[in-house]
Coordinates of C-alpha atoms in Angstrom, one line a residue:
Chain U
X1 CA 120.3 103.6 149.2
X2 CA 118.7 99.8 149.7
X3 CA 115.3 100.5 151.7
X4 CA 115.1 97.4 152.9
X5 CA 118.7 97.8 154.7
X6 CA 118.2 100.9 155.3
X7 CA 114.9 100.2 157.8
X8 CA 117.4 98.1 160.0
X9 CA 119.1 101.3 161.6
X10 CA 116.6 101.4 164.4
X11 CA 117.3 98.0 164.9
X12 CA 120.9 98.6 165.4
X13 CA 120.9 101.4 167.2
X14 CA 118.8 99.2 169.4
X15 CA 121.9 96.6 169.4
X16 CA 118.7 94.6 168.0
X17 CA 120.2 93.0 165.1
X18 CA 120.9 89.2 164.6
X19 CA 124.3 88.9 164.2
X20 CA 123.9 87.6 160.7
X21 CA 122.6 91.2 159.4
X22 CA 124.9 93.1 162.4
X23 CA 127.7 92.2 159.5
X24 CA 125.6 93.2 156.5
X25 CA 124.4 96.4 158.2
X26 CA 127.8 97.9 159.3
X27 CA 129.4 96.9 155.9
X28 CA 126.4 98.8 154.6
X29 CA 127.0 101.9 157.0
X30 CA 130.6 102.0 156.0
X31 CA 129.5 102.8 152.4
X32 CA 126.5 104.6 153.2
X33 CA 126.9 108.3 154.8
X34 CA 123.3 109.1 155.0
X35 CA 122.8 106.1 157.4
X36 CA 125.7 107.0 159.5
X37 CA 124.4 110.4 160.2
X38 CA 120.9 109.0 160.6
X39 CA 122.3 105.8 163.3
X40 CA 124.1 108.5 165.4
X41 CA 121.2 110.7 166.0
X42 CA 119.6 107.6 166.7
X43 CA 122.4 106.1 169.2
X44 CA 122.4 109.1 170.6
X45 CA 118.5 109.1 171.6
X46 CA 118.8 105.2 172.9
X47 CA 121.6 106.8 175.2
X48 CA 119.1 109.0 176.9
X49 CA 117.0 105.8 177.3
X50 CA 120.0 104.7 179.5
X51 CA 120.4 107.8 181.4
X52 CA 116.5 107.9 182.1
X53 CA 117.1 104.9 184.2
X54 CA 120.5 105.7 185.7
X55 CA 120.4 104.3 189.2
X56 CA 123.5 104.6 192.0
X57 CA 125.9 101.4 192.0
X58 CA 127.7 100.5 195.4
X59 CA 130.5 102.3 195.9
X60 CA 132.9 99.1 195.9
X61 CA 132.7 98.9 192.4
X62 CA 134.5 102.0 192.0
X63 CA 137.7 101.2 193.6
X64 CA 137.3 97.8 191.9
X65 CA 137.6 99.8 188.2
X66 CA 140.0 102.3 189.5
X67 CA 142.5 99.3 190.8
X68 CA 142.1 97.3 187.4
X69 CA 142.4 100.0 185.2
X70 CA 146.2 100.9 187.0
X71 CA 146.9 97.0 185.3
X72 CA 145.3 97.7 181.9
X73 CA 147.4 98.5 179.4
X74 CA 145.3 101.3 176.8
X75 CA 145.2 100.6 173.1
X76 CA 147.4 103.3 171.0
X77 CA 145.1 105.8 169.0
X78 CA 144.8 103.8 165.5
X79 CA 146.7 106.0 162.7
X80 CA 144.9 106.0 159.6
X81 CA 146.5 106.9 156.0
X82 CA 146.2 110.7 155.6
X83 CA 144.1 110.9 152.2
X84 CA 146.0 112.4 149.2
X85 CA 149.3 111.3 151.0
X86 CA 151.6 110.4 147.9
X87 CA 152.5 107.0 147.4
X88 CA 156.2 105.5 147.3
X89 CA 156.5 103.2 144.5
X90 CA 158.9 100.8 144.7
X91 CA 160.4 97.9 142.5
X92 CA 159.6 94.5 144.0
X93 CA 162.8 92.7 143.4
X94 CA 161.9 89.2 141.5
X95 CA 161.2 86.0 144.1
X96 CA 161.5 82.6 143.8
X97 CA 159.3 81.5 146.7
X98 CA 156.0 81.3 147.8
X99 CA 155.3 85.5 148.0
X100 CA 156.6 85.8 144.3
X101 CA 154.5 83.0 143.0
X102 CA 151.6 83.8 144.5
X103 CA 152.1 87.7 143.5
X104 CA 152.7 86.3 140.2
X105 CA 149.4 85.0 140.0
X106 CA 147.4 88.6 141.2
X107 CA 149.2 90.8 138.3
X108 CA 151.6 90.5 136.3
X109 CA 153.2 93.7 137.0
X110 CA 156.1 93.4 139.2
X111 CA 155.9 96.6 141.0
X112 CA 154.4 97.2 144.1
X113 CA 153.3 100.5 145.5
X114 CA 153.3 100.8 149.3
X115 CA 151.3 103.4 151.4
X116 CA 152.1 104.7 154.4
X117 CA 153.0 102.4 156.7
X118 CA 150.4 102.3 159.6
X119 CA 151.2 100.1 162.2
X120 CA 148.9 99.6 164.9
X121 CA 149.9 97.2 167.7
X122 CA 147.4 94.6 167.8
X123 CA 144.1 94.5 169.8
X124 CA 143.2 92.7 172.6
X125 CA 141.7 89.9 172.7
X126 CA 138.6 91.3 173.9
X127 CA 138.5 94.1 171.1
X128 CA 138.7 91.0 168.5
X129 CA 136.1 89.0 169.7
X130 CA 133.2 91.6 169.1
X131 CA 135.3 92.2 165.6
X132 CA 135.7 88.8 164.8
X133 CA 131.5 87.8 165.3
X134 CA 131.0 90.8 163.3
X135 CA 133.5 89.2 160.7
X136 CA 132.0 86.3 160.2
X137 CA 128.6 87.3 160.4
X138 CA 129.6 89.1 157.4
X139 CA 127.8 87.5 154.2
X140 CA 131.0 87.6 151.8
X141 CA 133.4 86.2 155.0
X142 CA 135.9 83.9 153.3
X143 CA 137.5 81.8 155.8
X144 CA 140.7 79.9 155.1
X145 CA 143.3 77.6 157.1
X146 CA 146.8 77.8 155.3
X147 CA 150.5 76.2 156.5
X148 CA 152.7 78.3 158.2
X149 CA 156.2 77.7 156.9
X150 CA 157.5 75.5 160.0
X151 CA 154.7 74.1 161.0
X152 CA 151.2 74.8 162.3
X153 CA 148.8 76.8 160.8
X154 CA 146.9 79.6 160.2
X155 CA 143.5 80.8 160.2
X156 CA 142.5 83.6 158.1
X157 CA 139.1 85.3 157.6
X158 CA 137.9 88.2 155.4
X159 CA 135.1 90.0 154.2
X160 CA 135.3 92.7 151.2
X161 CA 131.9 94.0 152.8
X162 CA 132.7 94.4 156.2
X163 CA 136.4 95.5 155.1
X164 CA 138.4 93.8 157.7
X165 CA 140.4 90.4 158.0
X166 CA 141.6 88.3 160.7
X167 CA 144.6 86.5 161.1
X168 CA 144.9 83.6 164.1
X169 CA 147.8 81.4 164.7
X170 CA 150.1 80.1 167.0
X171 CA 153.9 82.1 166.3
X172 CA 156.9 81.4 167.3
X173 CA 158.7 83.7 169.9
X174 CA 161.3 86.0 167.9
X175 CA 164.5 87.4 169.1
X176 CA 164.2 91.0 170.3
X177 CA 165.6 92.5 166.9
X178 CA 162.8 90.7 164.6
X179 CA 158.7 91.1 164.5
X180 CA 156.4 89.9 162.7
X181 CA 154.9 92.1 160.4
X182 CA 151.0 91.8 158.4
X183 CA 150.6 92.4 154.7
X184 CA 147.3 93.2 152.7
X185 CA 148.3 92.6 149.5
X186 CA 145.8 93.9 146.4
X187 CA 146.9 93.9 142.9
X188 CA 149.7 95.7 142.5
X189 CA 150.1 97.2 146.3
X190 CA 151.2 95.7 149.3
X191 CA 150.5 97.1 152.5
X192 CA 151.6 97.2 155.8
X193 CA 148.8 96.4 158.3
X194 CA 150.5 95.9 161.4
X195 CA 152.9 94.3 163.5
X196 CA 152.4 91.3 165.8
X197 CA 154.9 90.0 168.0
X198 CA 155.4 86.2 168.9
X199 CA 155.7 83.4 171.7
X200 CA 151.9 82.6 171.6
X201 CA 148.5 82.3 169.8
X202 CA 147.9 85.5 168.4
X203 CA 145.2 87.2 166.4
X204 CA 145.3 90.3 164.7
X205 CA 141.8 91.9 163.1
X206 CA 143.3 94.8 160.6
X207 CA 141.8 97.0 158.0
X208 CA 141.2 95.1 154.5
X209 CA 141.8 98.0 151.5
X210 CA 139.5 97.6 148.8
X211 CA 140.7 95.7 146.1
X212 CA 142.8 93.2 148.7
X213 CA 143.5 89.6 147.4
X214 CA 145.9 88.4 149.3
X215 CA 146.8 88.4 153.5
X216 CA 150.7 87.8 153.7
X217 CA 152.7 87.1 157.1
X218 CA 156.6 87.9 157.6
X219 CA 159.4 88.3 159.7
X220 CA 161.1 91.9 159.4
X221 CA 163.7 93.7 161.2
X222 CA 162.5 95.3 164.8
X223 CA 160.1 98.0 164.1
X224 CA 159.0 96.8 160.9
X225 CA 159.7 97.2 157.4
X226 CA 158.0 99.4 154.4
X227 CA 158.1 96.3 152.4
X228 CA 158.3 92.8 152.9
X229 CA 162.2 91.7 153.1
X230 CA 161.9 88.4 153.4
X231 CA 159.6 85.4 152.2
X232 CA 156.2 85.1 153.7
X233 CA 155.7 82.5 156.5
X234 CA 152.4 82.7 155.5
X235 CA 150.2 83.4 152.5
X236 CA 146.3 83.2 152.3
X237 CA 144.1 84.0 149.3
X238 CA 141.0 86.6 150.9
X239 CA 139.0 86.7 147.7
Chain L
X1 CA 119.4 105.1 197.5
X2 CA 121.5 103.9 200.2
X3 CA 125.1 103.3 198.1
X4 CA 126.3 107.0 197.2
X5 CA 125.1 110.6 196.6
X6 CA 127.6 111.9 195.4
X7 CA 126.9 110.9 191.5
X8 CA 126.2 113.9 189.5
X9 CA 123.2 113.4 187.3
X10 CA 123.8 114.4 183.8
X11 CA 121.2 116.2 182.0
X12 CA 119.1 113.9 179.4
X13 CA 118.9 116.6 176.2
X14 CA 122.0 118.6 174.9
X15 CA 125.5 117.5 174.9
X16 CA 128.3 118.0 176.8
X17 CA 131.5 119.1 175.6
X18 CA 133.0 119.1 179.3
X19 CA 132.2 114.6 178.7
X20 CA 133.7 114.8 175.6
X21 CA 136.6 116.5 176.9
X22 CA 137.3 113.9 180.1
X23 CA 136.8 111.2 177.2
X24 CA 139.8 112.4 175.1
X25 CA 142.1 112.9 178.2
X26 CA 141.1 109.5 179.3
X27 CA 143.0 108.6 175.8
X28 CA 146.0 109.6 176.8
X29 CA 146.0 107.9 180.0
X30 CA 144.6 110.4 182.6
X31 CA 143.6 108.4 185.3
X32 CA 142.2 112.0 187.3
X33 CA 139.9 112.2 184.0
X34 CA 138.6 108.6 184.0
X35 CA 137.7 109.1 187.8
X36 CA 135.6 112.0 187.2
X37 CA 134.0 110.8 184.0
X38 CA 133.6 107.7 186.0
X39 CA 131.2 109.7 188.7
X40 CA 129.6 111.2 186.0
X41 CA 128.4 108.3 184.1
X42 CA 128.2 105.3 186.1
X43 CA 124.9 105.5 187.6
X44 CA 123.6 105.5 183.9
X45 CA 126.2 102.7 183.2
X46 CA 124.9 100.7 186.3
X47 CA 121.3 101.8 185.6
X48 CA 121.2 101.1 182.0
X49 CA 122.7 97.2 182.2
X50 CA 121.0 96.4 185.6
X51 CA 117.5 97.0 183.3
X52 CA 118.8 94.9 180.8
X53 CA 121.0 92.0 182.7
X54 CA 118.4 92.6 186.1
X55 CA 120.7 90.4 188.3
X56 CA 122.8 92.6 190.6
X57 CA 125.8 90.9 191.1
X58 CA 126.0 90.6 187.2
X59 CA 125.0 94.0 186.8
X60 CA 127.8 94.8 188.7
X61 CA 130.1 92.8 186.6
X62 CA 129.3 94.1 183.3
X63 CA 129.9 97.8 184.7
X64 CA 132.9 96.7 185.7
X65 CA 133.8 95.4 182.5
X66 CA 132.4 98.4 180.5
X67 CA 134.4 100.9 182.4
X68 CA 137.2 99.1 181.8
X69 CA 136.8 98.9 178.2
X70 CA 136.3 102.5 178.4
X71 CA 139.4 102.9 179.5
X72 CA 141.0 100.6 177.6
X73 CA 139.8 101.7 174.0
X74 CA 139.3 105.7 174.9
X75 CA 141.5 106.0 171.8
X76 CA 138.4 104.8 169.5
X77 CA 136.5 107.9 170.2
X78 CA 136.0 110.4 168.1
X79 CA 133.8 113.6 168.7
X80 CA 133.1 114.5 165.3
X81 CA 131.3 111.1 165.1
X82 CA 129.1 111.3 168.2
X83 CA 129.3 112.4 172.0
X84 CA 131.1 110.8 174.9
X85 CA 128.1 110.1 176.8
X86 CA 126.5 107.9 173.4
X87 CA 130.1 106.1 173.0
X88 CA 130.0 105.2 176.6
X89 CA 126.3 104.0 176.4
X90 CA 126.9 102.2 173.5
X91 CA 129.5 100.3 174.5
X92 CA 127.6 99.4 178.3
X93 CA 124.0 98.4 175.9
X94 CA 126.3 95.9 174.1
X95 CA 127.8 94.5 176.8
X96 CA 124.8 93.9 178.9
X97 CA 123.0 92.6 175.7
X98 CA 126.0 90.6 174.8
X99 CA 125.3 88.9 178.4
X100 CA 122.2 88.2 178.4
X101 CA 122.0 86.9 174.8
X102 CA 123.7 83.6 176.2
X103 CA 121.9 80.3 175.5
X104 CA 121.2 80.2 179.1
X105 CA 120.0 83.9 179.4
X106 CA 117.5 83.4 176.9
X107 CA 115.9 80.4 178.2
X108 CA 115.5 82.2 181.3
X109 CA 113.7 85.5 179.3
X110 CA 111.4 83.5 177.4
X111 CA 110.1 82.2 181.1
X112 CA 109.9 85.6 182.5
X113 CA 108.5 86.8 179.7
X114 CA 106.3 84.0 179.6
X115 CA 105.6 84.8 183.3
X116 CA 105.0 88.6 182.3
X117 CA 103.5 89.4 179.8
X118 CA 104.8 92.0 177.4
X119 CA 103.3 95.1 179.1
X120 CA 104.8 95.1 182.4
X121 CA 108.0 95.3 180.7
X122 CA 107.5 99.3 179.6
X123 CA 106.0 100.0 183.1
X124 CA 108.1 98.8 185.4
X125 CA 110.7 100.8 183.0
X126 CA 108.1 104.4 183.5
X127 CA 108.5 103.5 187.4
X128 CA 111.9 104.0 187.6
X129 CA 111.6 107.0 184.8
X130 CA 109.4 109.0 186.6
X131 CA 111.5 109.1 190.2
X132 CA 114.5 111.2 188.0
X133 CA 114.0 114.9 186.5
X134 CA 115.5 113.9 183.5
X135 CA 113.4 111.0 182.6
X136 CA 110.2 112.9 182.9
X137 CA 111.4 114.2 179.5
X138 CA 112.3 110.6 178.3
X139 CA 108.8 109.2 179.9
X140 CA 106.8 111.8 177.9
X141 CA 108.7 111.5 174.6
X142 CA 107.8 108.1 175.4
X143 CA 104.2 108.3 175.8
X144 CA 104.0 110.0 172.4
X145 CA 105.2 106.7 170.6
X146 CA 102.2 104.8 169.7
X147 CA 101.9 101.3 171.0
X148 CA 104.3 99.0 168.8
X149 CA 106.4 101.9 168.5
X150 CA 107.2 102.0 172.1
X151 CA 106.9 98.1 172.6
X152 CA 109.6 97.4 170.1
X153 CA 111.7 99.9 171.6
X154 CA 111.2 99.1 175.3
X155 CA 111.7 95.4 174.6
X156 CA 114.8 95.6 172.6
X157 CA 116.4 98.1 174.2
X158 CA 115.4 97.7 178.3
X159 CA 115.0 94.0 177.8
X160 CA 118.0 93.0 175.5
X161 CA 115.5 91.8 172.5
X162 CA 116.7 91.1 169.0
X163 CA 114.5 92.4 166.5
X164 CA 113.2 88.9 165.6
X165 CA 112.6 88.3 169.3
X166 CA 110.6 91.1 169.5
X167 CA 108.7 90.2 166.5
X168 CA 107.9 86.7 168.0
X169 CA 106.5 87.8 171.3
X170 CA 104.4 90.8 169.9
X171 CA 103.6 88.1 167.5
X172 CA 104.2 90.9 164.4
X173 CA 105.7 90.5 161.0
X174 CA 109.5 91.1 161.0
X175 CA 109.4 94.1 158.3
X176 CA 106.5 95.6 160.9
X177 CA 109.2 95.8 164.0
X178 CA 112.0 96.8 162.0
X179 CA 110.0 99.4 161.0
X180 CA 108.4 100.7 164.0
X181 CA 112.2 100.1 165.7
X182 CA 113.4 102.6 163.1
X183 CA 110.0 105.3 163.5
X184 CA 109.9 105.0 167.3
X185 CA 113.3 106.4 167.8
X186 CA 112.9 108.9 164.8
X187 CA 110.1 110.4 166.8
X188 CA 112.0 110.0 170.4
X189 CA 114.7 111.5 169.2
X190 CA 112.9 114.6 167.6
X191 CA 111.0 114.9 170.9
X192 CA 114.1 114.7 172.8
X193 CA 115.5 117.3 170.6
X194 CA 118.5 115.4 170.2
X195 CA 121.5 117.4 168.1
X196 CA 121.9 115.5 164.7

């Protein structure tokens, strides 16, 4: 364990940090179970700080919550990979476009293994923005602006440390029977990360596996796909 | 109080399963469950970001905004990682931060501040404690923090403070604040008797 990180989890149980080190420290917590156990017991004491000053708001603002939440739609439960699930492996049939070349270039092995597919309907907006100042703040964030196939473009940005990516663009409304469908794509393994629909700006903040170097975009039958089945509208390095 | 009585206080050590239970209902979209974990959090909700944002219209807001969310992302909560009533705060201590931490926000702290001084901070905070049974509890594990301890704490969590902030108008080395951040809660929490 790093001391001198490790002295910041008062800080952020204090929602005291910077947002430069905010990034660094939760990349840090996700790797380091000793802190995570010590920053609960510690959010859990600021939240009595709260309580101790608890004080009656009007009534109004009840009804006000009560009528907005009958128009908010809530976000699914996120599925995550069971552990020890076994992996299908699968044959990636040989492409001549961009996905093939760019595969070509992360191994030379021409199979791909794929997980489980989790798909998780994007976030809100609102969820991304705390996400994506987290992202950036990151000190490893990569950011990258790539071509969409069609026009436009893409921004991407990762961070190994923080373990998520982001993907913003502008997509083009799909019939009903075709999505859009996310791809983190790490040596040998390409995996699903979600499905976005179109007719709109979009961004999408999804888990980034260790070992990721590549974020893939592409149009798949309704309901997704376990692989990709078609060539990538878009294709961004992460590393 | 003159806006309603009929908020339940919750009780400031041990946790609450029955909270934890309302959260996870409120997951799958039980309106009944958000109402009643609604009454039995928003006074700290309100409390908490009023002592951070101050203004009561904005106050109002941020509630607003925080219950919603809690709504909204229910899903993310998981009990084997903390309680409902931490979640809930957590999410309202962000959002009121993330308010005032605006360019213009901070201008206008640095002149209240200015106008303060850092002490009245931490006692207009023990006013308020001491008028509630269950912050005596907090007010005493309070007084048991030395000094910085309780300064660092006070200031970034009551007044929306960064760390650095902190450090700047305590005029102390950053390392010192982190540190006495991290001890001062240690020893709140251990006075609090807080489950780990």
């Amino acid at each position: 364990m790093n001391d001198e990180i490790h002295t910041l989890s008062g800080a952020y149980a204090l929602n005291a940090l910077p947002l430069r080190e905010l990034g660094e420290f939760e990349g840090h917590l996700s790797r380091c179970e000793t802190c995570t156990i010590e920053v609960r017991g510690l959010q859990e004491t600021t939240a009595r700080l709260g309580v101790a000053v608890a004080e009656a708001p009007p009534r109004a603002l009840k009804s006000r919550v009560m009528a907005q939440i009958a128009e908010v739609r809530q976000e699914p439960p996120l599925i995550e990979e069971p552990p020890g699930e076994p992996e299908v492996v699968v044959p990636l049939r040989r492409r001549s476009g961009r996905w093939a070349l760019a595969l070509a270039a992360v191994s030379a092995a021409a199979a791909v293994s794929i997980g489980v597919v989790a798909v998780n309907e994007i976030r809100s907006r609102d969820a991304s923005i705390e996400e994506t100042r987290n992202l950036l703040a990151a000190p490893d964030a990569v950011v990258r602006k790539v071509e969409m196939v069609g026009g436009g473009s893409a921004t991407v940005v990762a961070s190994e440390t923080y373990g998520k990516v982001m993907f913003t663009s502008e997509l083009p409304a799909l019939d009903a029977s075709k999505t859009y469908q996310l791809w983190t794509i790490g040596g040998e393994r390409i995996r699903s990360a979600g499905l976005v629909d179109g007719g709109g700006v979009r961004t999408a903040t999804v888990d980034l596996p260790a070992g990721t170097d590549h974020f893939g975009v592409t149009v798949e039958p309704a309901g997704g796909s376990r692989q990709p089945t078609t060539e990538p509208v878009m294709l961004a390095k992460v590393v | 109080m003159g806006f309603v009585n009929d908020v339940v206080p919750i009780s400031v050590t041990g946790r609450s399963p029955e909270l934890d239970e309302l959260l996870t209902l409120v997951a799958r979209g039980d309106e009944t469950a958000f109402e009643r974990l609604y009454d039995r959090l928003i006074a700290s909700v309100f409390g908490l970001i009023r002592r951070v944002v101050r203004d009561r219209a904005q106050a109002e807001e941020v509630a607003q905004e925080v219950m919603v969310e809690v709504w909204r992302t229910a899903a993310r909560f998981d009990p084997a990682r903390g309680s409902a009533m931490s979640w809930v705060m957590t999410v309202a201590h962000r959002r009121a931060v993330d308010r005032v931490r605006s360019a213009q926000a901070a201008s206008d702290r640095e002149d209240r501040v200015a106008r303060m001084g850092g002490e009245v901070a931490y006692d207009h905070v023990a006013e308020t404690v001491t008028t509630r049974l269950e912050g005596e509890r907090v007010r005493r594990c309070l007084d048991g923090l030395t000094e910085l301890q309780r300064q660092a704490v006070t200031m970034a969590y009551y007044g929306g403070y960064s760390y650095p902030e902190v450090a700047g108008l305590l005029k102390v080395p950053l390392g010192t604040v982190k540190t006495r951040m991290r001890d001062g809660l240690v020893r709140l929490r251990d006075c609090m008797g807080v489950e780990r």
